[in-house]
Coordinates of C-alpha atoms in Angstrom, one line a residue:
Chain H
X10 CA 78.5 86.6 182.9
X11 CA 80.3 83.8 184.6
X12 CA 80.6 80.2 183.3
X13 CA 78.1 77.7 184.6
X14 CA 79.0 76.0 187.9
X15 CA 81.1 78.9 189.3
X16 CA 80.2 79.5 192.9
X17 CA 82.3 82.1 194.7
X18 CA 82.7 81.4 198.4
X19 CA 85.0 84.4 199.3
X20 CA 85.4 88.0 198.2
X21 CA 88.9 87.2 197.0
X22 CA 87.4 84.6 194.7
X23 CA 84.8 87.1 193.6
X24 CA 87.2 89.8 192.6
X25 CA 89.9 87.6 191.0
X26 CA 90.5 88.3 187.3
X27 CA 91.6 84.9 186.0
X28 CA 89.2 82.3 187.3
X29 CA 89.4 78.8 185.8
X30 CA 92.4 76.6 185.0
X31 CA 91.4 76.9 181.3
X32 CA 91.7 80.6 181.5
X33 CA 95.1 80.3 183.2
X34 CA 96.2 78.0 180.5
X35 CA 95.0 80.3 177.7
X36 CA 96.7 83.3 179.4
X37 CA 100.0 81.5 179.8
X38 CA 99.7 80.2 176.2
X39 CA 99.1 83.8 175.0
X40 CA 102.2 85.1 176.9
X41 CA 104.3 82.3 175.3
X42 CA 102.9 83.3 171.9
X43 CA 103.9 86.9 172.5
X44 CA 107.4 85.9 173.6
X45 CA 107.9 83.6 170.6
X46 CA 106.3 85.9 168.1
X47 CA 109.5 87.5 166.7
X48 CA 110.6 83.9 165.8
X49 CA 107.4 82.7 164.3
X50 CA 106.1 85.8 162.5
X51 CA 106.1 84.9 158.9
X52 CA 105.0 88.0 156.9
X53 CA 107.8 89.9 155.4
X54 CA 107.8 92.8 153.0
X55 CA 111.3 93.2 151.6
X56 CA 113.5 93.6 154.7
X57 CA 110.6 94.7 156.9
X58 CA 109.1 92.2 159.3
X59 CA 105.5 93.3 158.9
X60 CA 104.2 90.9 161.6
X61 CA 106.5 92.6 164.2
X62 CA 105.7 96.1 163.0
X63 CA 102.0 95.2 163.2
X64 CA 102.3 94.2 166.8
X65 CA 104.4 97.2 167.8
X66 CA 101.9 99.7 166.4
X67 CA 99.0 97.7 167.8
X68 CA 100.7 97.8 171.2
X69 CA 101.2 101.5 171.0
X70 CA 97.6 102.0 169.9
X71 CA 96.3 99.9 172.7
X72 CA 98.1 102.0 175.3
X73 CA 96.7 105.3 174.0
X74 CA 93.3 103.8 173.4
X75 CA 93.1 102.7 177.0
X76 CA 93.5 106.3 178.0
X77 CA 90.8 107.5 175.6
X78 CA 88.5 104.7 176.8
X79 CA 88.9 105.9 180.4
X80 CA 88.1 109.5 179.6
X81 CA 85.4 108.8 176.9
X82 CA 84.0 105.3 177.7
X83 CA 84.1 105.4 181.5
X84 CA 84.1 109.1 182.5
X85 CA 81.9 110.1 179.5
X86 CA 83.9 113.2 178.6
X87 CA 84.4 113.6 174.9
X88 CA 88.0 114.2 173.9
X89 CA 89.7 114.8 170.6
X90 CA 92.9 115.9 172.3
X91 CA 94.4 112.4 172.7
X92 CA 96.7 112.8 169.7
X93 CA 98.1 116.1 171.1
X94 CA 98.7 114.5 174.5
X95 CA 100.7 111.8 172.7
X96 CA 102.8 114.6 171.2
X97 CA 103.4 116.1 174.7
X98 CA 104.6 112.7 176.0
X99 CA 106.7 112.1 172.9
X100 CA 108.5 115.5 173.2
X101 CA 108.8 115.3 177.0
X102 CA 110.5 112.0 176.9
X103 CA 112.7 112.9 173.9
X104 CA 113.8 116.1 175.6
X105 CA 114.5 114.3 178.9
X106 CA 116.6 111.6 177.2
X107 CA 118.4 113.7 174.5
X108 CA 119.0 116.9 176.4
X109 CA 119.1 115.9 180.0
X110 CA 120.5 112.4 179.6
X111 CA 117.8 110.8 181.8
X112 CA 117.7 107.0 181.4
X113 CA 114.8 105.9 179.1
X114 CA 113.2 103.7 181.8
X115 CA 112.9 106.7 184.1
X116 CA 112.0 109.2 181.4
X117 CA 109.1 107.2 180.1
X118 CA 106.9 107.4 183.2
X119 CA 108.1 110.9 183.9
X120 CA 107.0 112.0 180.4
X121 CA 103.7 110.3 181.0
X122 CA 103.3 112.4 184.2
X123 CA 104.1 115.6 182.2
X124 CA 101.5 114.7 179.6
X125 CA 99.1 113.9 182.5
X126 CA 99.6 117.4 183.9
X127 CA 99.0 119.0 180.5
X128 CA 95.9 116.8 180.1
X129 CA 94.6 118.0 183.4
X130 CA 95.1 121.6 182.5
X131 CA 93.2 121.2 179.2
X132 CA 90.6 119.0 181.0
X133 CA 89.6 121.9 183.3
X134 CA 87.0 123.3 180.8
X135 CA 85.1 120.1 181.6
X136 CA 84.1 121.7 184.8
X137 CA 81.9 124.2 183.0
X138 CA 81.0 122.6 179.7
X139 CA 80.2 119.1 178.5
X140 CA 79.4 117.0 175.5
X141 CA 79.9 118.7 172.1
X142 CA 81.2 121.9 173.7
X143 CA 83.9 119.9 175.5
X144 CA 84.8 118.2 172.2
X145 CA 85.4 121.6 170.6
X146 CA 87.5 122.7 173.6
X147 CA 89.7 119.6 173.1
X148 CA 90.0 120.4 169.4
X149 CA 91.2 123.9 170.4
X150 CA 93.6 122.2 172.9
X151 CA 95.0 120.1 170.1
X152 CA 95.9 123.1 168.0
X153 CA 97.3 125.1 170.9
X154 CA 99.6 122.3 172.0
X155 CA 100.8 121.7 168.4
X156 CA 101.4 125.4 168.0
X157 CA 103.3 125.6 171.3
X158 CA 105.6 122.7 170.4
X159 CA 106.4 124.1 167.0
X160 CA 107.0 127.6 168.2
X161 CA 109.2 126.8 171.1
X162 CA 112.6 125.6 169.8
X163 CA 113.6 124.6 173.3
X164 CA 110.9 121.9 173.2
X165 CA 110.8 120.8 169.6
X166 CA 110.6 123.4 166.8
X167 CA 109.4 122.9 163.3
X168 CA 111.8 120.1 162.5
X169 CA 111.2 118.1 165.6
X170 CA 113.7 116.2 167.6
X171 CA 115.8 113.2 166.3
X172 CA 116.2 110.5 168.9
X173 CA 118.6 107.5 168.9
X174 CA 117.3 104.1 169.9
X175 CA 116.8 104.0 173.7
X176 CA 118.7 101.6 175.9
X177 CA 117.6 100.0 179.2
X178 CA 120.3 99.1 181.6
X179 CA 122.8 99.1 178.8
X180 CA 120.6 96.9 176.6
X181 CA 120.2 98.7 173.3
X182 CA 116.7 98.6 171.8
X183 CA 118.0 99.1 168.3
X184 CA 116.2 96.3 166.4
X185 CA 112.5 95.7 165.8
X186 CA 112.6 92.5 167.8
X187 CA 114.1 94.2 170.9
X188 CA 111.7 97.1 170.6
X189 CA 108.8 94.8 170.2
X190 CA 109.6 93.2 173.6
X191 CA 109.6 96.6 175.4
X192 CA 106.4 97.7 173.7
X193 CA 104.7 94.5 174.6
X194 CA 105.8 94.7 178.3
X195 CA 104.6 98.3 178.6
X196 CA 101.3 97.4 176.9
X197 CA 100.7 94.5 179.3
X198 CA 101.5 96.6 182.3
X199 CA 99.2 99.5 181.1
X200 CA 96.4 97.1 180.3
X201 CA 96.5 95.6 183.8
X202 CA 96.6 99.1 185.2
X203 CA 93.6 100.1 183.0
X204 CA 91.6 97.0 184.0
X205 CA 92.2 97.5 187.7
X206 CA 91.6 101.2 187.6
X207 CA 88.2 100.8 186.1
X208 CA 87.3 98.0 188.6
X209 CA 88.1 100.1 191.6
X210 CA 86.4 103.1 193.3
X211 CA 87.9 105.5 190.8
X212 CA 86.4 103.7 187.9
X213 CA 83.0 103.5 189.6
X214 CA 83.2 107.3 190.2
X215 CA 83.9 107.8 186.5
X216 CA 80.9 105.7 185.5
X217 CA 78.7 107.5 187.9
X218 CA 79.7 110.8 186.4
X219 CA 79.1 109.4 182.9
X220 CA 75.7 108.1 183.7
X221 CA 74.4 111.3 185.5
X222 CA 76.6 114.1 186.6
X223 CA 74.1 115.7 188.9
X224 CA 73.3 112.4 190.6
X225 CA 77.0 111.7 191.0
X226 CA 77.5 115.0 192.8
X227 CA 74.5 114.2 195.0
X228 CA 76.2 110.9 195.9
X229 CA 79.2 112.8 197.2
X230 CA 81.6 112.5 194.2
X231 CA 83.7 115.5 193.6
X232 CA 83.0 115.8 189.9
X233 CA 85.6 118.4 189.2
X234 CA 88.4 116.4 190.8
X235 CA 87.4 113.2 189.1
X236 CA 86.9 114.8 185.6
X237 CA 90.4 116.4 185.9
X238 CA 91.7 113.0 187.0
X239 CA 90.1 111.2 184.0
X240 CA 91.8 113.7 181.7
X241 CA 95.0 113.3 183.5
X242 CA 95.0 109.5 183.4
X243 CA 94.0 109.5 179.8
X244 CA 96.8 111.9 178.9
X245 CA 99.3 109.7 181.0
X246 CA 98.5 106.7 178.8
X247 CA 98.7 108.9 175.7
X248 CA 102.0 110.3 176.8
X249 CA 103.6 106.9 177.2
X250 CA 102.2 105.7 173.9
X251 CA 103.4 108.9 172.1
X252 CA 106.9 108.4 173.6
X253 CA 107.1 104.8 172.5
X254 CA 106.0 105.8 169.0
X255 CA 108.5 108.6 168.7
X256 CA 111.4 106.4 169.8
X257 CA 110.3 103.7 167.4
X258 CA 110.2 106.0 164.5
X259 CA 113.5 107.6 165.7
X260 CA 112.0 111.1 165.6
X261 CA 109.6 113.2 167.6
X262 CA 107.7 115.5 165.3
X263 CA 104.2 117.1 165.4
X264 CA 103.5 115.6 162.0
X265 CA 102.9 112.2 163.6
X266 CA 100.2 113.6 165.9
X267 CA 97.5 115.1 163.8
X268 CA 93.9 115.8 164.5
X269 CA 92.9 113.1 162.0
X270 CA 94.8 110.7 164.2
X271 CA 92.7 111.7 167.1
X272 CA 89.6 111.0 165.0
X273 CA 90.9 107.6 164.1
X274 CA 91.5 106.8 167.8
X275 CA 87.9 107.8 168.5
X276 CA 86.8 105.5 165.6
X277 CA 88.9 102.6 167.0
X278 CA 87.0 103.0 170.3
X279 CA 83.7 103.0 168.5
X280 CA 84.5 100.0 166.4
X281 CA 85.9 98.0 169.4
X282 CA 83.2 99.0 171.9
X283 CA 83.2 101.7 174.5
X284 CA 83.8 101.2 178.2
X285 CA 85.5 97.8 177.9
X286 CA 89.1 96.9 178.0
X287 CA 88.5 94.1 175.5
X288 CA 86.9 96.6 173.1
X289 CA 90.0 98.7 173.2
X290 CA 92.1 95.7 172.1
X291 CA 89.7 94.6 169.5
X292 CA 89.5 98.1 168.1
X293 CA 93.3 98.6 167.9
X294 CA 93.8 95.2 166.3
X295 CA 91.1 95.8 163.7
X296 CA 92.4 99.2 162.8
X297 CA 96.0 97.9 162.4
X298 CA 94.8 95.0 160.3
X299 CA 93.2 97.5 157.8
X300 CA 96.3 99.7 158.0
X301 CA 98.7 96.7 157.3
X302 CA 96.5 95.4 154.5
X303 CA 96.6 98.8 152.8
X304 CA 100.4 98.9 153.4
X305 CA 100.7 95.6 151.6
X306 CA 98.1 96.2 148.9
X307 CA 99.2 99.8 148.2
X308 CA 102.5 99.0 146.3
X309 CA 100.6 96.2 144.4
X310 CA 98.0 98.7 143.2
X311 CA 100.8 101.2 142.4
X312 CA 102.7 98.6 140.3
X313 CA 99.5 97.6 138.5
X314 CA 98.3 101.2 137.9
X315 CA 101.5 103.3 137.4
X316 CA 99.6 106.6 137.1
X317 CA 98.4 106.0 140.7
X318 CA 100.8 107.9 142.9
X319 CA 102.0 107.2 146.4
X320 CA 99.9 109.9 148.0
X321 CA 96.8 108.6 146.2
X322 CA 97.2 105.2 148.0
X323 CA 97.2 107.0 151.4
X324 CA 93.8 108.3 150.5
X325 CA 92.5 104.7 150.1
X326 CA 93.4 103.8 153.7
X327 CA 91.7 106.9 155.1
X328 CA 88.5 106.4 153.1
X329 CA 88.4 102.7 154.0
X330 CA 88.8 103.2 157.7
X331 CA 86.2 106.0 157.7
X332 CA 83.8 103.7 155.9
X333 CA 84.4 101.0 158.5
X334 CA 83.6 103.5 161.3
X335 CA 80.4 104.6 159.6
X336 CA 79.3 101.0 159.0
X337 CA 79.9 100.0 162.6
X338 CA 78.1 103.1 164.0
X339 CA 75.1 102.3 161.8
X340 CA 74.9 98.5 162.2
X341 CA 76.8 97.6 165.5
X342 CA 77.0 100.8 167.6
X343 CA 78.2 98.8 170.6
X344 CA 81.2 97.5 168.8
X345 CA 83.0 94.2 168.2
X346 CA 83.1 93.6 172.0
X347 CA 79.3 93.4 172.1
X348 CA 79.3 90.9 169.2
X349 CA 82.0 88.9 171.0
X350 CA 80.0 88.7 174.2
X351 CA 76.9 87.6 172.3
X352 CA 78.9 84.8 170.7
X353 CA 80.4 83.8 174.1
X354 CA 77.0 83.8 175.8
X355 CA 75.4 81.7 173.2
X356 CA 78.3 79.2 173.4
X357 CA 78.0 78.9 177.2
X358 CA 74.2 78.5 177.1
X359 CA 74.6 76.2 174.1
X360 CA 71.5 74.1 173.8
X361 CA 69.4 76.9 175.2
X362 CA 71.0 79.9 173.4
X363 CA 67.6 81.6 173.2
X364 CA 67.7 82.2 177.0
X365 CA 70.4 84.8 176.4
X366 CA 68.1 87.8 176.2
Chain D
X9 CA 37.1 116.3 135.5
X10 CA 39.0 115.1 138.6
X11 CA 41.5 113.4 136.4
X12 CA 42.0 116.6 134.4
X13 CA 42.4 118.7 137.5
X14 CA 44.9 116.2 138.9
X15 CA 46.8 116.0 135.6
X16 CA 47.0 119.7 135.1
X17 CA 48.1 120.3 138.7
X18 CA 50.9 117.8 138.4
X19 CA 51.9 119.1 135.1
X20 CA 52.0 122.6 136.4
X21 CA 54.3 121.6 139.3
X22 CA 56.6 119.4 137.3
X23 CA 56.7 122.3 134.8
X24 CA 58.1 124.5 137.5
X25 CA 61.0 122.1 138.0
X26 CA 61.5 121.9 134.2
X27 CA 61.6 125.7 134.2
X28 CA 64.3 125.7 136.9
X29 CA 66.4 123.4 134.8
X30 CA 65.7 125.4 131.7
X31 CA 66.9 128.5 133.5
X32 CA 70.1 126.7 134.4
X33 CA 70.6 125.9 130.7
X34 CA 69.6 129.4 129.5
X35 CA 71.9 131.0 132.1
X36 CA 74.9 129.3 130.7
X37 CA 73.9 129.7 127.1
X38 CA 73.0 133.4 127.4
X39 CA 76.2 134.2 129.3
X40 CA 78.7 132.0 127.4
X41 CA 77.1 130.7 124.2
X42 CA 77.7 127.1 125.3
X43 CA 74.8 124.8 125.1
X44 CA 75.1 122.8 128.3
X45 CA 73.8 119.2 127.6
X46 CA 75.5 118.1 130.8
X47 CA 72.8 119.7 133.0
X48 CA 71.4 116.3 133.5
X49 CA 74.7 115.0 134.9
X50 CA 74.9 117.9 137.3
X51 CA 71.4 117.3 138.4
X52 CA 72.1 113.6 139.0
X53 CA 75.4 114.4 140.9
X54 CA 73.4 116.8 143.2
X55 CA 70.8 114.2 143.8
X56 CA 73.3 111.4 144.6
X57 CA 75.5 113.5 146.9
X58 CA 72.4 114.4 148.8
X59 CA 71.2 110.8 148.8
X60 CA 74.6 109.7 150.2
X61 CA 74.8 112.3 152.9
X62 CA 71.3 112.1 154.1
X63 CA 69.5 108.9 153.2
X64 CA 72.5 106.6 153.8
X65 CA 74.4 108.3 156.6
X66 CA 72.2 110.4 158.8
X67 CA 68.8 108.7 158.6
X68 CA 69.7 105.8 160.8
X69 CA 70.4 108.3 163.6
X70 CA 67.1 110.0 163.8
X71 CA 66.1 109.7 167.4
X72 CA 69.2 107.8 168.3
X73 CA 69.6 107.5 172.1
X74 CA 73.3 108.2 172.0
X75 CA 74.0 111.8 170.9
X76 CA 77.6 110.9 170.3
X77 CA 77.0 108.5 167.5
X78 CA 75.8 111.0 164.8
X79 CA 78.7 113.3 165.7
X80 CA 81.2 110.5 165.2
X81 CA 79.5 109.7 161.8
X82 CA 80.0 113.3 160.7
X83 CA 83.7 113.1 161.8
X84 CA 84.1 109.9 159.8
X85 CA 82.3 111.6 156.9
X86 CA 85.0 114.2 156.9
X87 CA 87.8 111.6 156.9
X88 CA 86.0 109.6 154.2
X89 CA 85.6 112.5 151.8
X90 CA 89.2 113.6 152.4
X91 CA 90.4 110.1 151.8
X92 CA 88.4 109.8 148.6
X93 CA 89.6 113.2 147.3
X94 CA 93.2 112.3 148.1
X95 CA 92.7 109.0 146.3
X96 CA 91.5 110.7 143.2
X97 CA 93.6 113.9 143.1
X98 CA 96.5 113.3 145.4
X99 CA 97.7 115.7 148.2
X100 CA 99.3 119.1 148.0
X101 CA 98.1 122.6 147.1
X102 CA 96.8 123.1 143.6
X103 CA 96.0 126.4 142.0
X104 CA 92.3 126.8 141.1
X105 CA 91.9 127.9 137.6
X106 CA 88.1 128.2 137.9
X107 CA 87.7 131.4 135.9
X108 CA 86.1 133.0 138.9
X109 CA 87.3 136.6 139.5
X110 CA 90.7 136.8 141.1
X111 CA 91.3 140.5 141.0
X112 CA 91.4 143.0 143.8
X113 CA 89.1 145.8 144.8
X114 CA 90.3 148.9 146.6
X115 CA 88.0 150.2 149.2
X116 CA 89.3 153.4 150.7
X117 CA 92.7 152.6 152.2
X118 CA 92.3 148.8 152.1
X119 CA 92.7 146.5 149.2
X120 CA 90.7 143.3 149.3
X121 CA 90.4 140.3 146.9
X122 CA 87.3 140.6 144.7
X123 CA 86.2 137.0 145.4
X124 CA 86.0 137.7 149.2
X125 CA 83.8 140.7 148.5
X126 CA 81.5 138.6 146.4
X127 CA 81.4 136.0 149.1
X128 CA 80.5 138.7 151.6
X129 CA 77.6 139.9 149.5
X130 CA 76.3 136.3 149.1
X131 CA 76.6 135.7 152.8
X132 CA 74.6 138.8 153.7
X133 CA 71.8 137.8 151.3
X134 CA 71.7 134.2 152.5
X135 CA 71.8 135.1 156.2
X136 CA 68.8 137.5 155.8
X137 CA 66.8 135.0 153.8
X138 CA 67.6 132.1 156.2
X139 CA 66.8 134.2 159.3
X140 CA 63.5 135.1 157.8
X141 CA 62.9 131.4 156.9
X142 CA 63.5 130.3 160.5
X143 CA 61.4 133.1 162.0
X144 CA 58.3 132.9 159.8
X145 CA 58.1 129.8 157.6
X146 CA 56.3 126.8 159.3
X147 CA 59.2 124.6 158.2
X148 CA 61.7 126.8 159.9
X149 CA 59.7 126.6 163.1
X150 CA 59.5 122.8 162.7
X151 CA 63.3 122.7 162.5
X152 CA 63.6 124.6 165.8
X153 CA 61.3 122.0 167.5
X154 CA 63.2 119.1 166.0
X155 CA 66.5 120.4 167.3
X156 CA 64.8 120.5 170.8
X157 CA 63.8 116.9 170.7
X158 CA 63.2 114.4 167.9
X159 CA 60.5 112.7 170.0
X160 CA 58.5 115.8 170.8
X161 CA 58.7 117.0 167.2
X162 CA 57.4 113.7 166.0
X163 CA 54.5 113.7 168.5
X164 CA 53.6 117.2 167.4
X165 CA 53.1 115.8 163.9
X166 CA 56.3 117.2 162.4
X167 CA 58.0 114.9 159.9
X168 CA 61.5 114.7 161.4
X169 CA 62.8 113.0 158.3
X170 CA 61.8 115.9 156.1
X171 CA 63.4 118.4 158.5
X172 CA 66.6 116.4 158.5
X173 CA 66.6 116.2 154.7
X174 CA 66.0 119.9 154.2
X175 CA 68.4 121.1 156.7
X176 CA 71.1 118.8 155.4
X177 CA 70.4 119.9 151.8
X178 CA 70.7 123.6 152.7
X179 CA 73.9 123.0 154.8
X180 CA 75.5 120.9 152.1
X181 CA 74.8 123.6 149.5
X182 CA 76.2 126.4 151.8
X183 CA 79.4 124.4 152.5
X184 CA 79.9 123.7 148.8
X185 CA 79.5 127.4 147.9
X186 CA 81.9 128.4 150.7
X187 CA 84.4 125.8 149.6
X188 CA 84.4 127.1 146.0
X189 CA 84.9 130.7 147.1
X190 CA 87.7 129.8 149.6
X191 CA 89.5 127.6 147.0
X192 CA 89.7 130.6 144.7
X193 CA 91.2 132.7 147.6
X194 CA 93.5 130.1 149.2
X195 CA 94.2 127.5 146.5
X196 CA 92.8 123.9 146.3
X197 CA 94.2 121.5 148.8
X198 CA 93.2 118.9 151.4
X199 CA 93.8 121.3 154.3
X200 CA 90.6 123.2 153.4
X201 CA 88.6 121.2 156.0
X202 CA 90.6 123.0 158.7
X203 CA 88.6 126.2 157.8
X204 CA 85.5 124.4 159.0
X205 CA 87.2 123.8 162.4
X206 CA 87.6 127.5 162.7
X207 CA 83.9 127.9 162.0
X208 CA 83.4 125.9 165.2
X209 CA 84.9 128.8 167.0
X210 CA 82.5 131.2 165.2
X211 CA 79.5 129.1 166.0
X212 CA 80.4 129.0 169.7
X213 CA 81.1 132.7 169.9
X214 CA 77.7 133.4 168.4
X215 CA 75.9 130.6 170.2
X216 CA 75.1 127.2 168.7
X217 CA 71.4 128.0 168.1
X218 CA 71.6 131.5 166.8
X219 CA 71.8 132.4 163.1
X220 CA 72.5 136.1 163.8
X221 CA 75.1 135.0 166.3
X222 CA 76.8 132.9 163.7
X223 CA 76.7 135.9 161.3
X224 CA 78.2 138.4 163.8
X225 CA 80.5 135.7 165.3
X226 CA 82.1 135.2 161.9
X227 CA 83.1 138.8 161.6
X228 CA 84.4 138.9 165.2
X229 CA 86.6 135.8 164.7
X230 CA 87.7 136.9 161.2
X231 CA 88.7 140.4 162.4
X232 CA 90.6 139.1 165.5
X233 CA 92.4 136.5 163.4
X234 CA 93.5 139.2 160.9
X235 CA 94.6 141.4 163.8
X236 CA 96.6 138.5 165.3
X237 CA 98.2 137.8 162.0
X238 CA 99.2 141.4 161.4
X239 CA 100.4 142.5 164.8
X240 CA 101.5 139.4 166.7
X241 CA 103.4 137.4 164.0
X242 CA 106.6 139.4 164.4
X243 CA 106.7 138.6 168.1
X244 CA 105.4 135.0 168.3
X245 CA 106.0 133.6 164.9
X246 CA 104.1 132.4 161.8
X247 CA 100.8 130.6 162.4
X248 CA 99.7 132.7 165.4
X249 CA 96.7 133.9 163.3
X250 CA 95.7 130.3 162.7
X251 CA 95.7 129.8 166.4
X252 CA 93.5 132.8 167.2
X253 CA 90.1 131.1 166.5
X254 CA 91.0 128.3 168.9
X255 CA 92.1 130.7 171.7
X256 CA 88.8 132.6 171.2
X257 CA 87.0 129.3 171.4
X258 CA 88.6 128.3 174.7
X259 CA 88.0 131.7 176.2
X260 CA 84.4 131.9 175.1
X261 CA 83.7 128.3 176.4
X262 CA 85.1 129.2 179.8
X263 CA 83.5 132.6 180.1
X264 CA 80.2 132.2 178.4
X265 CA 79.6 128.6 177.2
X266 CA 76.3 129.4 175.4
X267 CA 77.9 132.1 173.3
X268 CA 77.1 135.8 173.0
X269 CA 73.6 135.4 171.4
X270 CA 72.7 131.8 172.2
X271 CA 70.1 130.7 174.6
X272 CA 71.3 129.0 177.8
X273 CA 70.1 125.4 178.0
X274 CA 68.4 124.5 181.2
X275 CA 69.6 121.2 182.6
X276 CA 66.9 118.9 183.9
X277 CA 67.4 115.8 186.0

């Protein structure tokens, strides 16, 4: 819904993303905030700058979640393979950089493309099957990809691949602050890509397939091509996110990309709200807030209750996040995004908020 | 007179439940000479677990328009339980000193763990009784209708809530039994849920809506996994057996999506 008093007089005006001077101001203000963040972030845990780490992980989650949103939210194909596609991207980029000496800035999109190819291959079952069956096929894909990476020493092997901090044009990304900037830049680029993709003809084709596949085929949409494309695009996003994660942690290993992680991504999408770019961002931030809180609270619990081991604390984070997903699915199945739009609409219509419905 | 009839009938039925509990106590006393005063606690635990799974988690999703939502709740349920268990007991494999038989049986040329054989016998008995239940008992038939459509079932006068409750109770019981048997065989750890993922492959091989399919599919997948483990491990490496169910799953999905014994769903526009 558009703010009151907005009258579009040209197509250009109708399609533009940022409309009002206020929106421009807020956008620029947000960019300034992102640039200044390393200076102003206050939360520290020992030597770790938790604020920065929070934003790095949130950025990585946002990128991969955009991919999952495209395949699940827009194209309506269930996928639990996102975590495995992240692993593909991570190992592709690591191998390119470490073994072939490809510059990081070239290897990153290249790794994304490799992941996209793998995603398309494992997306082909969607031609014949859908819904829950497809979900199970992607679970199978997850285990097959993980097994392949572990069993081929040329790609990864059991121990994984140790990577040194990447450098872009001779600029070493060896501190959290520097890495934060590159993650934020990639996140912004991928977000713009995701928004525009879903606004265009491809996005409309995805939505047509999601709403009714037979009807979409009748309308002349090549469902097979578009489904494979949806999986490919989603894996492209996942691959880039996986590579950024691997290089941040200094290691590409299958242990970072578990099936539980794929379930968490699905949960983030459900909590944030399906089929909306804003929901993706809400979901990632919400998840990372819970994650960070348990990271901070964990050691406190441990020092208060000495018998409570490290691995026990990990369980709390898992249980908490699962509980949040269940609560959202029961009470707000359309996610935070829907709640946000309700609030926005009632603000815009202020004295007559009841006209919203 | 009415009051008397009512009272006696109620007393009779409640007495049946008391008898069931008494049998539980007698069973333990007769076998082990331990008088189990904790029966009440076990009773309560069963009731609460069931209350949590069904009444609090699944009931809001009866007739839910989005078929994805209940599936995601079940996924979250898995993560939740795993999280709680890790919180209480920590990660890692533990041995399972349950006192259940851990010996081996020799059958001809093969040697098998005793517990797996017991599990097999239990499976056969349960499958036959469940199959009969679905085929002949009115409630079994009601379950079939509910699976078809919650709305149709409700308009036919079937209480969907009852169907949900009973099927969840049976399934929870079956999973707990399987978990106990498997833990004796493989040790206790938080990777046990992965076994349930392999069962997905079994379900698809047999067909999602066929009990007999699930039964035979289990043997097909089990045997292929064992063959993979024995014969392919030297060539491909450790873990190839673990992969077998997923390969079978992909193949069966591509070749015959409704499984070997399942009924093909007709897509309507």
